[in-house]
Tab-separated table of C-alpha atoms in Angstrom:
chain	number	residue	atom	x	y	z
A	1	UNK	CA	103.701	127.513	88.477
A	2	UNK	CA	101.182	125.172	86.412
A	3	UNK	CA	97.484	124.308	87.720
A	4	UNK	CA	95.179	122.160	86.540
A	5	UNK	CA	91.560	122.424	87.471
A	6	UNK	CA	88.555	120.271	86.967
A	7	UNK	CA	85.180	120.232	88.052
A	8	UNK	CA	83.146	119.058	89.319
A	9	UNK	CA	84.595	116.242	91.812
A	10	UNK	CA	81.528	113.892	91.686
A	11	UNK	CA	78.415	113.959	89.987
A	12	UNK	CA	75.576	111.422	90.233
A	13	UNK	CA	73.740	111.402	86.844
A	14	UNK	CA	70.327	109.298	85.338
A	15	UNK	CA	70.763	107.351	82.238
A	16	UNK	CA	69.915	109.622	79.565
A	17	UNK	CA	70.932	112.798	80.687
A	18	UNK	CA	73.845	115.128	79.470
A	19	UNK	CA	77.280	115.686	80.542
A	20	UNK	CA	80.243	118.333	80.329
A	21	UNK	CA	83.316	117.949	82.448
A	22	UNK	CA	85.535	120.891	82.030
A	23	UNK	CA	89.055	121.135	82.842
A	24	UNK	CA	91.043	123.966	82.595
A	25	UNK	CA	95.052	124.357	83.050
A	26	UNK	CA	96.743	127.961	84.284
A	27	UNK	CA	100.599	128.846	83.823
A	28	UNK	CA	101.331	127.433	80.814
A	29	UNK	CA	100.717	128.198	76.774
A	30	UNK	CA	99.710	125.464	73.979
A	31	UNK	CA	100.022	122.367	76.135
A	32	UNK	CA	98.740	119.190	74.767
A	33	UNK	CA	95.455	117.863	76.818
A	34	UNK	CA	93.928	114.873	77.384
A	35	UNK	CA	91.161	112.978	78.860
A	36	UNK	CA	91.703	109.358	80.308
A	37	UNK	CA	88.582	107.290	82.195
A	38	UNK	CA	89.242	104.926	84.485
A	39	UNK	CA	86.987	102.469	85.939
A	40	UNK	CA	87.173	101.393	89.776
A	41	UNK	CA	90.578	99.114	90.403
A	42	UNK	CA	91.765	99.774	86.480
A	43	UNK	CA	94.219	101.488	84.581
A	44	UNK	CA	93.624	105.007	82.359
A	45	UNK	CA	91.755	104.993	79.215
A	46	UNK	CA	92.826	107.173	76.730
A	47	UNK	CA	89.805	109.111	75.493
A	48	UNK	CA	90.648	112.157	73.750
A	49	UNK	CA	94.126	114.339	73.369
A	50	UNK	CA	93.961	117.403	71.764
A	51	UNK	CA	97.700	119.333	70.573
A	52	UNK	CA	96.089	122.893	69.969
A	53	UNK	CA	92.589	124.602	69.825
A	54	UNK	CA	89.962	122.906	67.791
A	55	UNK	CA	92.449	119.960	67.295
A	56	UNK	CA	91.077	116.883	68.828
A	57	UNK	CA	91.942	113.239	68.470
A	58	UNK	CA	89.507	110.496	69.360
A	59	UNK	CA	90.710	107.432	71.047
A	60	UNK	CA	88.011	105.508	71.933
A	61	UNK	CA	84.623	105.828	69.411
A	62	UNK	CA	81.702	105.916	71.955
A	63	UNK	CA	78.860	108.031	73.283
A	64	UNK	CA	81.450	111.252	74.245
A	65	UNK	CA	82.839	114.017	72.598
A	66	UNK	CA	85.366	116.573	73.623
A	67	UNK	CA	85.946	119.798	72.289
A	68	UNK	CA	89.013	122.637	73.561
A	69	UNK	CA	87.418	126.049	72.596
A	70	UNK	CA	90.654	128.155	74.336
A	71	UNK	CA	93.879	127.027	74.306
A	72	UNK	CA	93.568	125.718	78.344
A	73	UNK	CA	90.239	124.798	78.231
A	74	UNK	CA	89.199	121.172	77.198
A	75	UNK	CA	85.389	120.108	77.468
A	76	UNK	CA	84.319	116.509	77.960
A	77	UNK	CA	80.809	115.720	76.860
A	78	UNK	CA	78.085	113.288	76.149
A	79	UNK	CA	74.495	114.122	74.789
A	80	UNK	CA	73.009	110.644	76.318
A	81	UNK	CA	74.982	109.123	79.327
A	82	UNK	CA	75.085	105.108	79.742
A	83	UNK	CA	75.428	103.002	82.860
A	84	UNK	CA	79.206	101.960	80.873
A	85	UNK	CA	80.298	105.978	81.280
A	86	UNK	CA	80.367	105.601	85.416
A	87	UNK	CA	84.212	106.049	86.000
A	88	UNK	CA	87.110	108.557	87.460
A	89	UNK	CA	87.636	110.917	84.756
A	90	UNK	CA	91.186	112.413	84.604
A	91	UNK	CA	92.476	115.378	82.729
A	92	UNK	CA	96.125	115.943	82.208
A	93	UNK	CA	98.232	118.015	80.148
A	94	UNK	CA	101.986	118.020	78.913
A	95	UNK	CA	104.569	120.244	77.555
A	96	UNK	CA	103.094	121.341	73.963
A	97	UNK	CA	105.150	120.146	71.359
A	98	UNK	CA	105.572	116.287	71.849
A	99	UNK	CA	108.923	117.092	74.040
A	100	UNK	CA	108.469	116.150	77.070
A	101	UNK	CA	106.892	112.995	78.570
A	102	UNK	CA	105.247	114.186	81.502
A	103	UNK	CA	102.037	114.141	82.066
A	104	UNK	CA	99.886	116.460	85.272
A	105	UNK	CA	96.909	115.010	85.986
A	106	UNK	CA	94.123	116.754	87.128
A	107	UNK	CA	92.045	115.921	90.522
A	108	UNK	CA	89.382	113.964	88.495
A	109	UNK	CA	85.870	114.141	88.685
A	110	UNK	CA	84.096	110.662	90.353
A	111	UNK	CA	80.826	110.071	87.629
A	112	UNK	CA	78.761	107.609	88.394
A	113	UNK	CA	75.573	106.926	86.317
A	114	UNK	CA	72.250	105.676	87.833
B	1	UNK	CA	97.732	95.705	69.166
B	2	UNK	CA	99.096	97.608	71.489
B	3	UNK	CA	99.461	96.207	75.300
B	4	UNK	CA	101.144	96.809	78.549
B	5	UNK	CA	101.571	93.549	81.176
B	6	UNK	CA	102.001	94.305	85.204
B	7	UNK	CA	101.739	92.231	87.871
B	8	UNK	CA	98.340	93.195	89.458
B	9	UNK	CA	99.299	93.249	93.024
B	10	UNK	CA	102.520	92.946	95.043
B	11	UNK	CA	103.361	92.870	98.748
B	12	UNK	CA	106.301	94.019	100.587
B	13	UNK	CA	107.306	94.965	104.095
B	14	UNK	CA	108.592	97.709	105.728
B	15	UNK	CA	111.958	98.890	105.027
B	16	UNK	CA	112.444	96.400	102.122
B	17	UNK	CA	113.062	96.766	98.565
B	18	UNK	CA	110.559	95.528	95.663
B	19	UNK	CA	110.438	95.351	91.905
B	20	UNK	CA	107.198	96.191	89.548
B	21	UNK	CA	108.261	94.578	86.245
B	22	UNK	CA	106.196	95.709	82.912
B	23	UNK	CA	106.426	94.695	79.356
B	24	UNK	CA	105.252	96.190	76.841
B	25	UNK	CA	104.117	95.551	72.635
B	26	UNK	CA	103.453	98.747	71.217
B	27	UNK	CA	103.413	99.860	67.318
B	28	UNK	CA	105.644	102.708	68.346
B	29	UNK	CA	107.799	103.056	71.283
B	30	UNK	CA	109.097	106.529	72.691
B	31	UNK	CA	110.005	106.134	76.628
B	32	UNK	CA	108.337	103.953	79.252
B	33	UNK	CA	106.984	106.389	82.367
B	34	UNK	CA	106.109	105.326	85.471
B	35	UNK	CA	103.041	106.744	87.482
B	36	UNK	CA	101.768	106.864	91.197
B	37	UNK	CA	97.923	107.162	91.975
B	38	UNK	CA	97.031	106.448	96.154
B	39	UNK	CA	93.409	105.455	96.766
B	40	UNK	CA	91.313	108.361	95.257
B	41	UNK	CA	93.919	110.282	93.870
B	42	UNK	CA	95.127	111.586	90.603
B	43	UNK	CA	98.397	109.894	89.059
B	44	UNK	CA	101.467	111.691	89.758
B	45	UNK	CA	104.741	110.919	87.671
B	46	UNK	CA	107.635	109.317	88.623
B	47	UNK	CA	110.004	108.743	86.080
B	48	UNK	CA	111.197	108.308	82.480
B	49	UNK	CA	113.366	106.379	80.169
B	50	UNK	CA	113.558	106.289	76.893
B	51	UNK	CA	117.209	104.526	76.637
B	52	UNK	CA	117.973	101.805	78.174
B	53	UNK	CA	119.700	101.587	81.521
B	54	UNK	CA	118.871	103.004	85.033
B	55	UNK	CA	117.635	106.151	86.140
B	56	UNK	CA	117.977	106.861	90.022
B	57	UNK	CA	115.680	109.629	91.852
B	58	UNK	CA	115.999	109.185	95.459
B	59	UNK	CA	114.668	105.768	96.970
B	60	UNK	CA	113.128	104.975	92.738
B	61	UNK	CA	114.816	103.788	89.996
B	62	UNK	CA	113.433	102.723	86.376
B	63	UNK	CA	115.018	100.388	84.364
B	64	UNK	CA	114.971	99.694	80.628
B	65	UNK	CA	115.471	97.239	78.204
B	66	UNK	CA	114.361	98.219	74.600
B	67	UNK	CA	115.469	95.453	72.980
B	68	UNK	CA	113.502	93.088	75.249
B	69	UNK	CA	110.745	95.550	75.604
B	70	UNK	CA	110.622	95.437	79.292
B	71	UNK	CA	111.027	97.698	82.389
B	72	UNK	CA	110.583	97.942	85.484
B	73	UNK	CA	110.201	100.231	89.032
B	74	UNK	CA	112.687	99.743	91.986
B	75	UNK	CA	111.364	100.688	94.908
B	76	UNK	CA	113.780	100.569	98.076
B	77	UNK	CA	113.456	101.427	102.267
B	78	UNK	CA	109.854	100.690	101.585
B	79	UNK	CA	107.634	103.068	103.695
B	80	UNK	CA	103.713	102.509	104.282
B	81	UNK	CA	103.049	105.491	102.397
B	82	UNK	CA	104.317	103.833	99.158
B	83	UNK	CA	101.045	102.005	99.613
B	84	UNK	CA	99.742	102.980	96.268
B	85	UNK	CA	98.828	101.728	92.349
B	86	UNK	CA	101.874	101.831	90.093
B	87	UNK	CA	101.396	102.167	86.413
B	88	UNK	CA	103.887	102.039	83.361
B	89	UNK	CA	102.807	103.834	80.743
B	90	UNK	CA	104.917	104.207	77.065
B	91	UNK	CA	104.669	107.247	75.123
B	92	UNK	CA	103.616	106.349	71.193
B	93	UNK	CA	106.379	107.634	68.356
B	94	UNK	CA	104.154	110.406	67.914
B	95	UNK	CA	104.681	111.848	71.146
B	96	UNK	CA	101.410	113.181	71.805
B	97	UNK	CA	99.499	109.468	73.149
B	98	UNK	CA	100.490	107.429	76.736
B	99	UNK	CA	99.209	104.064	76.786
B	100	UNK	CA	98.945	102.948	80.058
B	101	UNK	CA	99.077	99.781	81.408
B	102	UNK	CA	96.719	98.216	83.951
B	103	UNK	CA	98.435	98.689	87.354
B	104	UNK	CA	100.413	97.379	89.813
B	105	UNK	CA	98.684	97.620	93.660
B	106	UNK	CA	101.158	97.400	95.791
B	107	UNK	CA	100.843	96.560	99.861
B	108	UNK	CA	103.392	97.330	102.174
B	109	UNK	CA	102.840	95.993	105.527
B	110	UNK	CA	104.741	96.790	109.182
């Protein structure tokens, strides 16, 4: 069966500093990923999707970057964070392909910026 | 532009049956999903259409309407564990991008 892991599940960060979120998925091959924010009470953000390795499609141009260097690996990160990047940050994946329409989430990691 | 409308909150009680309408104006239009996320949690899917008419699974069925660009989530024999956010969400012509919309909160009460 498919599993999707990210880490970590909260992380308190100053203003300024760095970030990388990974997420990795298990039991599948070539599935598209995707990174979504989504700030307290909101809906999901589309940040980034990515259909294969090195392939990555910005949503949203801002202060983060994402990169997938394996095929079930995707990396979110930011060289400076801002107070704006404190959110839920969900990664997901679906059937590679454009198939299907489901989408597995991830648990999410809980960033909030001081 | 590309938007997604939901009622923000709705109540129901116990045992009932209640309706979480979305419409949608998207450049491309593929299927309309429907998502669960409880307090804390990730979203978890709950259906699909991409032509119109009903789909049934179990106590939820999705409805929609392409030509009026509008769905929506039936929900019946309400339980307090449906307590939870409901978001539609349409799949771009591309097939690789979900826009979601903003979310639907919905209370039930005993």
């Amino acid at each position: 069966s498919q599993t999707i892991h990210q880490w970590p599940a909260t992380l308190v960060q100053p203003v300024g500093s760095p970030l990388s979120l990974e997420c990795t998925v298990e039991g599948t091959s070539n599935p598209n990923l995707y990174w979504y924010r989504q700030a307290a009470g909101r809906g999901l953000q589309l940040l980034f999707y990515s259909v294969g390795i090195g392939q990555i499609s910005s949503e949203v141009p801002q202060n983060l970057s994402a990169s997938r260097p394996q095929d079930r690996q995707f990396i979110l990160s930011s060289k400076k964070l801002l107070l704006s990047d404190s959110g839920f940050y969900l990664c997901a994946w679906s059937v590679g392909g454009g198939g299907t329409y489901e989408q597995y989430f991830g648990p999410g990691t809980r960033l909030t910026v001081t | 532009g590309q938007s997604l409308e939901q009622p923000s909150e709705v109540t129901a009680v116990e045992g009932a049956i209640v309706q979480i309408n979305c419409t949608y104006q998207t450049s491309g239009f593929y299927g309309l999903s429907w998502y669960q996320q409880h307090d804390g949690g990730a979203p978890t899917f709950l259906s699909y259409n991409a032509l119109d008419g009903l789909e049934e699974t179990g106590r939820f069925s999705s409805f929609l309407s392409r030509s009026d660009s509008y769905g929506y989530l039936l929900l019946q024999e309400l339980q307090m564990k449906d307590s939870a956010s409901y978001f539609c969400a349409v799949r771009d012509t591309g097939g690789f991008k979900t826009i979601f919309g903003a979310g639907t909160r919905l209370f039930v009460k005993a």
